[in-house]
Amino acid sequence: MEKLKQQFQASQKKLIEQHQKSQCKALDEVKELRRQRTTAQAHARRLAAEVEALQKASLRHGIDIGLQLTLASMSAWHP
């Protein structure tokens, strides 16, 4: 009977150790995913800022071209 008790306790101890290892591994994975999420969010913010800057530059360029065309057409009508 004592031998069965010892085997049971050893089995329980092994299960607890496995559970603790799995829990530590899961926590490490969560930390890594959070780090990756933070990196991805920062990258997305940088890309959004670049897109916004490009859109503004494109709009300014479009206005400049439109103004040049307007001035050119006006000078064609009024030499």
mmCIF file of C-alpha atoms in Angstrom:
data_model
loop_
_atom_site.group_PDB
_atom_site.id
_atom_site.type_symbol
_atom_site.label_atom_id
_atom_site.label_comp_id
_atom_site.label_asym_id
_atom_site.label_seq_id
_atom_site.Cartn_x
_atom_site.Cartn_y
_atom_site.Cartn_z
ATOM 1 C CA MET A 1 0.000 0.000 0.000
ATOM 2 C CA GLU A 2 2.852 2.363 0.854
ATOM 3 C CA LYS A 3 4.423 1.701 -2.526
ATOM 4 C CA LEU A 4 1.158 2.669 -4.300
ATOM 5 C CA LYS A 5 0.978 5.844 -2.253
ATOM 6 C CA GLN A 6 4.540 6.772 -3.232
ATOM 7 C CA GLN A 7 3.828 6.038 -6.902
ATOM 8 C CA PHE A 8 0.702 8.184 -6.742
ATOM 9 C CA GLN A 9 2.598 11.055 -5.121
ATOM 10 C CA ALA A 10 5.398 10.775 -7.684
ATOM 11 C CA SER A 11 2.831 10.782 -10.472
ATOM 12 C CA GLN A 12 1.124 13.849 -8.988
ATOM 13 C CA LYS A 13 4.452 15.635 -8.635
ATOM 14 C CA LYS A 14 5.307 14.874 -12.260
ATOM 15 C CA LEU A 15 1.914 16.181 -13.435
ATOM 16 C CA ILE A 16 2.333 19.367 -11.399
ATOM 17 C CA GLU A 17 5.810 19.936 -12.862
ATOM 18 C CA GLN A 18 4.488 19.381 -16.399
ATOM 19 C CA HIS A 19 1.655 21.805 -15.729
ATOM 20 C CA GLN A 20 4.065 24.442 -14.411
ATOM 21 C CA LYS A 21 6.323 24.032 -17.461
ATOM 22 C CA SER A 22 3.331 24.339 -19.789
ATOM 23 C CA GLN A 23 2.132 27.401 -17.915
ATOM 24 C CA CYS A 24 5.565 29.066 -18.153
ATOM 25 C CA LYS A 25 5.747 28.266 -21.859
ATOM 26 C CA ALA A 26 2.269 29.718 -22.417
ATOM 27 C CA LEU A 27 3.209 32.894 -20.530
ATOM 28 C CA ASP A 28 6.369 33.249 -22.625
ATOM 29 C CA GLU A 29 4.291 32.849 -25.796
ATOM 30 C CA VAL A 30 1.837 35.498 -24.603
ATOM 31 C CA LYS A 31 4.722 37.891 -23.895
ATOM 32 C CA GLU A 32 6.146 37.266 -27.373
ATOM 33 C CA LEU A 33 2.758 37.821 -29.022
ATOM 34 C CA ARG A 34 2.323 41.068 -27.109
ATOM 35 C CA ARG A 35 5.776 42.193 -28.226
ATOM 36 C CA GLN A 36 4.932 41.346 -31.825
ATOM 37 C CA ARG A 37 1.605 43.184 -31.537
ATOM 38 C CA THR A 38 3.356 46.289 -30.215
ATOM 39 C CA THR A 39 5.886 46.134 -33.044
ATOM 40 C CA ALA A 40 3.127 45.660 -35.636
ATOM 41 C CA GLN A 41 1.129 48.571 -34.221
ATOM 42 C CA ALA A 42 4.168 50.849 -34.347
ATOM 43 C CA HIS A 43 4.847 49.766 -37.922
ATOM 44 C CA ALA A 44 1.207 50.409 -38.860
ATOM 45 C CA ARG A 45 1.383 53.903 -37.336
ATOM 46 C CA ARG A 46 4.549 54.672 -39.314
ATOM 47 C CA LEU A 47 2.949 53.427 -42.522
ATOM 48 C CA ALA A 48 -0.193 55.470 -41.878
ATOM 49 C CA ALA A 49 1.926 58.586 -41.340
ATOM 50 C CA GLU A 50 3.816 57.900 -44.575
ATOM 51 C CA VAL A 51 0.561 57.413 -46.501
ATOM 52 C CA GLU A 52 -0.818 60.642 -45.073
ATOM 53 C CA ALA A 53 2.346 62.529 -46.032
ATOM 54 C CA LEU A 54 2.234 61.068 -49.541
ATOM 55 C CA GLN A 55 -1.441 61.982 -49.890
ATOM 56 C CA LYS A 56 -0.744 65.555 -48.807
ATOM 57 C CA ALA A 57 2.217 65.809 -51.169
ATOM 58 C CA SER A 58 0.132 64.361 -53.984
ATOM 59 C CA LEU A 59 -2.671 66.823 -53.264
ATOM 60 C CA ARG A 60 -0.225 69.744 -53.218
ATOM 61 C CA HIS A 61 1.327 68.516 -56.453
ATOM 62 C CA GLY A 62 -2.142 68.174 -58.005
ATOM 63 C CA ILE A 63 -3.016 71.713 -56.946
ATOM 64 C CA ASP A 64 0.288 72.995 -58.348
ATOM 65 C CA ILE A 65 -0.363 71.274 -61.681
ATOM 66 C CA GLY A 66 -3.952 72.522 -61.725
ATOM 67 C CA LEU A 67 -2.801 76.069 -61.030
ATOM 68 C CA GLN A 68 -0.168 75.852 -63.751
ATOM 69 C CA LEU A 69 -2.733 74.580 -66.249
ATOM 70 C CA THR A 70 -5.163 77.328 -65.284
ATOM 71 C CA LEU A 71 -2.500 79.995 -65.631
ATOM 72 C CA ALA A 72 -1.376 78.533 -68.954
ATOM 73 C CA SER A 73 -4.920 78.498 -70.308
ATOM 74 C CA MET A 74 -5.502 82.048 -69.067
ATOM 75 C CA SER A 75 -2.332 83.270 -70.751
ATOM 76 C CA ALA A 76 -3.380 81.511 -73.954
ATOM 77 C CA TRP A 77 -6.636 83.517 -73.946
ATOM 78 C CA HIS A 78 -5.015 86.756 -72.849
ATOM 79 C CA PRO A 79 -1.628 87.123 -74.553
#
